[in-house]
Structures are given as C-alpha cells and as structure tokens.
Amino acid sequence: MFTIDAQQGQARTGTLTVKSGKTITTPFFMPVCTKGTVKMLTSKDLLATSTQAIISNAFILSIRPGLDVIKKFGGIHEFIDWPGISFTDSGGFQMLQPNFLLGVGKRGIHFRNPFDKNKMVFTPEACAVIQEAIGSDVAMILDDVVHYGQEYDRMALAIMRTQAWTKRFLITHTREKQLVFGINQGGTFADLRRKSSQLLAELDIDGYAIGGLGIGESREQMLDMIDVSIEELDPKKPRYLMGVGSPLDIIESVAHGIDIFDSRFPTMNARHGRIFTRKGFLDIKKAKHRDSELPLDENCTCRVCATYSRAFIRHLLTTDERTGHQYTSFHNVFFIQQLMTELQQAIAQGQFDEYRQQFLVEWHQ
Ligand SMILES: [Zn+2]
C-alpha cells in the first residue's frame, strides 16, 4: 500500500496505492472540497493543476446531500466527477464550532444539526459507516479534536478518548475497499504526542495523521511536535499533517518526514488576492499592480500566468468578479502542486537540501 522510494534525512518520497489500485507519489497536497467541490475550481480545473487527490468532509456530506443521494450515484467519485484519489475527513473538526457543539462524551460528539437544529450524537461507529457509504479511498477515524491552547488534562483526556474511538471505529469498519488513517493528538505537549503515537502504533491501521497543528503555535513548535509524534510510529506507513498548506510550512514539514498535506490555505488566500510566487506572497490588490503587464508569477507555467496580466486580475478582484477568484485559485493550487512535484523530484535525485535552500533564498528576496 505504501512504499518509500527514496529518502534524504527525514524527507522521503514514496508511492501510496489505494484499494482501487490508483497510485499517487508522495509527498502530495490535497485541496479541500468540504461539500464535494473546491471553491471556484471544477474537477477539470483541479486535474489541470496536477491535483491527484482531494479531501471532502464526511459529516457535512452525510447531512447534505445525504448518504442516499451519494450512494445512488455509486459513491463520491461518480457523484462529484473526480477520477483521482479521495480522502474523507470525519468532520469532528467542524463540530467544534460553537453553534454546532453541545459537548463531547464517551459515546461521541454531541452536536446540533446545523440545518434542522435537531440534537445528534456523532459516534465512531457512525463515522465508519458514513465514510464507507461515501466510498472515499481513505477514511479518517473520528478523533476528539481539542481547541488550540487547551490545558494539559483536557488534551490527555482527548488522546485516551481518541484511542477508544479508534478501536470502536475499527470494529465497525469492514476495510474492504477503503484505507483507514488514525489521528495523533496532544496539542503542544510532547509527552502527550508521544503517548498518542504509542497508542496508534499498537493498532492495525494503514496510515497516521497528525492533527491539531498549524492552528496558532509557532512553526518551530509545530516541527518539534511532528518530530516527537513520528518517532513512535511505524516508519513504513504514510504520515499526513492535517490542515497545513503554506509553501514554507510544507517544505519544512517534508524535511521533518511528512508525506501528505491538505489545506484551504492556497484557495482561501487566492480569494483574498494573496498570490503565491517564487518570491513570496504577492498582494495583487495593491495599487502598484494597477497597470502591470506581468503575470501573477513570472516563473509560473500555469494557464492563468500564460494568459492574463496582474492588471486584469487585479481589476477582476477589486470589482469582485467571480472569474478573478477562479484565476487566482487556479494559480495558487497549481503553484503548490508544482512545488510538490519539485519536492518529489529533489528527494528522488538526492538534492532535497539544495532545493530547500534555493527555495528559501528566492522566497525571501
Ligand atoms: Zn500561475
């Protein structure tokens, strides 16, 4: 299911094969399509950015459109027209929103249905059933997600609860057509991260996710937590850092042994006019780009950069035209996918350190 093809320091490139037989080279990045679509991009756009995997939200999709609808089409791939690999997040993170969450107990997450306001409980068993029905290639086990900055005792409770939920999920899940990943938690407490990994390493799961990072701690803290988390895990299984997607965070996390990423960061920034370039972020809405004939990024080979000027895209964004958001979203996702391809190649050729240094120098120019 996962082979490591080359490694340099902790950085590694490999091949993940899902149960349908589709393969993907790591490290890779997944755009987020919570409701079954990435904002502003069609599935054909995503393919044109070299995106090969996406992640949607099982909890949200199970409420709307509902599992019966997705099943009628034969699963998520057919329903949303996605030929690539698909992950589903359990949705535990979304339930943290104060207008949803009623409380977390032994049984599961108690919350108010955002659409009909009924009280519901989301159990690890339901989480398994829902994701199998959706038919994603990789399911995430329900974890007890804790807000950043919570005290030690709450974090300690979360990892024990997540362990119990993981076992219950595995009893329910048939494992026939879907890989399952368990989630490491523990906030910024090194001993809890380690303990969480030790518990995960005891279980028969296909991969590991590291959750609850990239949400307020410093980059150094994040990398420290990655280091302690992966120490206890089976090195032959893939490691997925959830919710992290800035170019520098990706490069540094790859250097610390991460194989898989997902984030709203590229598309969310794109919609606000924050453009990824080799020379760092570019704020396209600034007045200095008003009549610029340059592309968004002079080094980019995407179809937006080949066609449109900064002046035109700035005009579209400042007049709130939808196509402007489409173009900037396309470029930012293309940029990240290009970065992932270059990281894969650099590791395979034993030139990761040189590539990383060169990228950092250009980024800070
Ligand atoms: Zn571009």
CSV table of N, CA and C in Angstrom, one decimal, residues 256-323:
chain,number,residue,atom,x,y,z
A,256,HIS,N,10.9,17.3,7.8
A,256,HIS,CA,10.7,16.5,9.1
A,256,HIS,C,9.9,15.2,8.9
A,257,GLY,N,9.7,14.8,7.6
A,257,GLY,CA,9.2,13.5,7.4
A,257,GLY,C,7.7,13.3,7.1
A,258,ILE,N,7.0,14.5,6.7
A,258,ILE,CA,5.6,14.4,6.4
A,258,ILE,C,5.4,14.0,4.9
A,259,ASP,N,4.4,13.2,4.6
A,259,ASP,CA,4.2,12.7,3.3
A,259,ASP,C,2.9,13.3,2.6
A,260,ILE,N,2.0,13.7,3.4
A,260,ILE,CA,0.6,14.1,2.9
A,260,ILE,C,0.2,15.4,3.6
A,261,PHE,N,-0.4,16.3,2.8
A,261,PHE,CA,-0.9,17.6,3.3
A,261,PHE,C,-2.3,17.8,2.7
A,262,ASP,N,-3.1,18.6,3.5
A,262,ASP,CA,-4.3,19.2,2.9
A,262,ASP,C,-4.5,20.6,3.6
A,263,SER,N,-5.1,21.5,2.9
A,263,SER,CA,-5.4,22.8,3.5
A,263,SER,C,-6.2,23.7,2.6
A,264,ARG,N,-7.0,24.6,3.2
A,264,ARG,CA,-7.7,25.6,2.5
A,264,ARG,C,-6.8,26.8,2.2
A,265,PHE,N,-5.6,26.8,2.7
A,265,PHE,CA,-4.7,27.9,2.7
A,265,PHE,C,-4.6,28.5,1.2
A,266,PRO,N,-4.2,27.7,0.2
A,266,PRO,CA,-4.0,28.2,-1.1
A,266,PRO,C,-5.2,28.9,-1.7
A,267,THR,N,-6.4,28.2,-1.6
A,267,THR,CA,-7.6,28.8,-2.2
A,267,THR,C,-8.2,30.0,-1.4
A,268,MET,N,-8.1,29.9,-0.1
A,268,MET,CA,-8.6,31.0,0.8
A,268,MET,C,-7.8,32.2,0.5
A,269,ASN,N,-6.5,32.1,0.5
A,269,ASN,CA,-5.6,33.2,0.2
A,269,ASN,C,-5.9,33.8,-1.2
A,270,ALA,N,-6.1,32.9,-2.2
A,270,ALA,CA,-6.3,33.3,-3.5
A,270,ALA,C,-7.6,34.2,-3.6
A,271,ARG,N,-8.6,33.8,-2.9
A,271,ARG,CA,-9.8,34.6,-2.9
A,271,ARG,C,-9.7,36.0,-2.3
A,272,HIS,N,-8.6,36.1,-1.5
A,272,HIS,CA,-8.3,37.4,-0.9
A,272,HIS,C,-7.2,38.2,-1.6
A,273,GLY,N,-6.8,37.6,-2.8
A,273,GLY,CA,-5.8,38.3,-3.6
A,273,GLY,C,-4.4,38.1,-3.1
A,274,ARG,N,-4.2,37.1,-2.3
A,274,ARG,CA,-2.9,36.8,-1.8
A,274,ARG,C,-2.3,35.7,-2.7
A,275,ILE,N,-1.3,36.0,-3.5
A,275,ILE,CA,-0.8,35.2,-4.6
A,275,ILE,C,0.5,34.5,-4.1
A,276,PHE,N,0.6,33.2,-4.4
A,276,PHE,CA,1.9,32.6,-4.1
A,276,PHE,C,2.8,32.8,-5.3
A,277,THR,N,4.0,33.3,-5.1
A,277,THR,CA,5.1,33.4,-6.1
A,277,THR,C,6.4,32.9,-5.6
A,278,ARG,N,7.3,32.6,-6.5
A,278,ARG,CA,8.6,32.2,-6.0
A,278,ARG,C,9.3,33.2,-5.1
A,279,LYS,N,8.9,34.4,-5.2
A,279,LYS,CA,9.5,35.5,-4.4
A,279,LYS,C,8.6,35.8,-3.2
A,280,GLY,N,7.8,34.9,-2.7
A,280,GLY,CA,7.0,35.1,-1.6
A,280,GLY,C,5.5,35.5,-2.0
A,281,PHE,N,4.8,36.0,-1.0
A,281,PHE,CA,3.4,36.3,-1.3
A,281,PHE,C,3.3,37.7,-2.0
A,282,LEU,N,2.4,37.8,-2.9
A,282,LEU,CA,2.1,39.0,-3.7
A,282,LEU,C,0.7,39.4,-3.4
A,283,ASP,N,0.5,40.6,-3.0
A,283,ASP,CA,-0.9,41.1,-2.8
A,283,ASP,C,-1.3,41.8,-4.0
A,284,ILE,N,-2.1,41.1,-4.8
A,284,ILE,CA,-2.5,41.6,-6.2
A,284,ILE,C,-3.4,42.8,-6.1
A,285,LYS,N,-4.0,43.0,-4.9
A,285,LYS,CA,-5.0,44.2,-4.8
A,285,LYS,C,-4.2,45.5,-4.7
A,286,LYS,N,-2.9,45.5,-4.4
A,286,LYS,CA,-2.2,46.7,-4.2
A,286,LYS,C,-2.2,47.6,-5.4
A,287,ALA,N,-2.2,48.9,-5.2
A,287,ALA,CA,-2.3,49.9,-6.3
A,287,ALA,C,-1.2,49.7,-7.3
A,288,LYS,N,0.0,49.3,-6.8
A,288,LYS,CA,1.2,49.2,-7.8
A,288,LYS,C,1.0,48.2,-8.9
A,289,HIS,N,0.0,47.3,-8.8
A,289,HIS,CA,-0.2,46.3,-9.9
A,289,HIS,C,-1.3,46.8,-10.8
A,290,ARG,N,-1.8,48.1,-10.6
A,290,ARG,CA,-3.0,48.6,-11.4
A,290,ARG,C,-2.8,48.5,-12.9
A,291,ASP,N,-1.6,48.7,-13.4
A,291,ASP,CA,-1.4,48.7,-14.8
A,291,ASP,C,-0.3,47.7,-15.2
A,292,SER,N,0.0,46.7,-14.3
A,292,SER,CA,1.1,45.8,-14.5
A,292,SER,C,0.8,44.8,-15.6
A,293,GLU,N,1.8,44.7,-16.6
A,293,GLU,CA,1.6,43.7,-17.7
A,293,GLU,C,2.2,42.4,-17.3
A,294,LEU,N,2.8,42.3,-16.1
A,294,LEU,CA,3.4,41.0,-15.7
A,294,LEU,C,2.4,40.0,-15.4
A,295,PRO,N,2.7,38.7,-15.5
A,295,PRO,CA,1.8,37.6,-15.0
A,295,PRO,C,1.9,37.6,-13.4
A,296,LEU,N,1.0,36.8,-12.8
A,296,LEU,CA,1.0,36.8,-11.3
A,296,LEU,C,2.4,36.4,-10.8
A,297,ASP,N,2.9,35.4,-11.4
A,297,ASP,CA,4.3,34.9,-11.1
A,297,ASP,C,5.1,34.7,-12.4
A,298,GLU,N,6.2,35.4,-12.5
A,298,GLU,CA,6.9,35.3,-13.7
A,298,GLU,C,7.5,33.9,-14.0
A,299,ASN,N,7.7,33.1,-12.9
A,299,ASN,CA,8.2,31.8,-13.1
A,299,ASN,C,7.2,30.7,-13.2
A,300,CYS,N,5.9,31.1,-13.3
A,300,CYS,CA,4.8,30.1,-13.3
A,300,CYS,C,4.5,29.7,-14.7
A,301,THR,N,4.2,28.4,-14.9
A,301,THR,CA,3.8,27.9,-16.3
A,301,THR,C,2.3,27.6,-16.3
A,302,CYS,N,1.5,28.1,-15.4
A,302,CYS,CA,0.1,27.8,-15.4
A,302,CYS,C,-0.6,28.6,-16.5
A,303,ARG,N,-1.9,28.1,-16.8
A,303,ARG,CA,-2.6,28.8,-17.9
A,303,ARG,C,-3.0,30.2,-17.6
A,304,VAL,N,-3.2,30.5,-16.3
A,304,VAL,CA,-3.6,31.9,-15.9
A,304,VAL,C,-2.4,32.8,-16.2
A,305,CYS,N,-1.2,32.4,-15.7
A,305,CYS,CA,0.0,33.2,-15.9
A,305,CYS,C,0.4,33.3,-17.3
A,306,ALA,N,0.0,32.3,-18.2
A,306,ALA,CA,0.4,32.3,-19.6
A,306,ALA,C,-0.6,33.3,-20.3
A,307,THR,N,-1.7,33.6,-19.7
A,307,THR,CA,-2.7,34.4,-20.4
A,307,THR,C,-3.0,35.8,-19.9
A,308,TYR,N,-3.0,35.9,-18.6
A,308,TYR,CA,-3.5,37.2,-18.0
A,308,TYR,C,-2.5,38.0,-17.3
A,309,SER,N,-2.7,39.3,-17.3
A,309,SER,CA,-1.8,40.2,-16.6
A,309,SER,C,-2.2,40.5,-15.2
A,310,ARG,N,-1.3,40.9,-14.4
A,310,ARG,CA,-1.7,41.3,-13.0
A,310,ARG,C,-2.7,42.4,-13.0
A,311,ALA,N,-2.6,43.3,-13.9
A,311,ALA,CA,-3.6,44.4,-14.0
A,311,ALA,C,-5.0,43.9,-14.2
A,312,PHE,N,-5.2,42.9,-15.1
A,312,PHE,CA,-6.5,42.4,-15.4
A,312,PHE,C,-7.0,41.7,-14.2
A,313,ILE,N,-6.2,40.8,-13.6
A,313,ILE,CA,-6.7,40.0,-12.4
A,313,ILE,C,-7.0,40.9,-11.3
A,314,ARG,N,-6.1,42.0,-11.1
A,314,ARG,CA,-6.4,42.9,-10.0
A,314,ARG,C,-7.8,43.6,-10.3
A,315,HIS,N,-8.0,44.0,-11.5
A,315,HIS,CA,-9.3,44.6,-11.9
A,315,HIS,C,-10.5,43.7,-11.5
A,316,LEU,N,-10.3,42.4,-11.9
A,316,LEU,CA,-11.4,41.4,-11.6
A,316,LEU,C,-11.7,41.3,-10.1
A,317,LEU,N,-10.6,41.2,-9.3
A,317,LEU,CA,-10.7,41.1,-7.8
A,317,LEU,C,-11.3,42.3,-7.2
A,318,THR,N,-10.8,43.5,-7.6
A,318,THR,CA,-11.3,44.7,-7.0
A,318,THR,C,-12.7,45.0,-7.4
A,319,THR,N,-13.2,44.4,-8.5
A,319,THR,CA,-14.6,44.6,-8.8
A,319,THR,C,-15.4,43.4,-8.4
A,320,ASP,N,-14.8,42.5,-7.7
A,320,ASP,CA,-15.4,41.3,-7.1
A,320,ASP,C,-16.1,40.4,-8.2
A,321,GLU,N,-15.4,40.2,-9.3
A,321,GLU,CA,-15.8,39.4,-10.4
A,321,GLU,C,-15.4,37.9,-10.0
A,322,ARG,N,-16.3,37.0,-10.2
A,322,ARG,CA,-16.1,35.6,-9.9
A,322,ARG,C,-14.9,35.0,-10.6
A,323,THR,N,-14.7,35.4,-11.9
A,323,THR,CA,-13.6,34.8,-12.7
A,323,THR,C,-12.2,35.2,-12.0
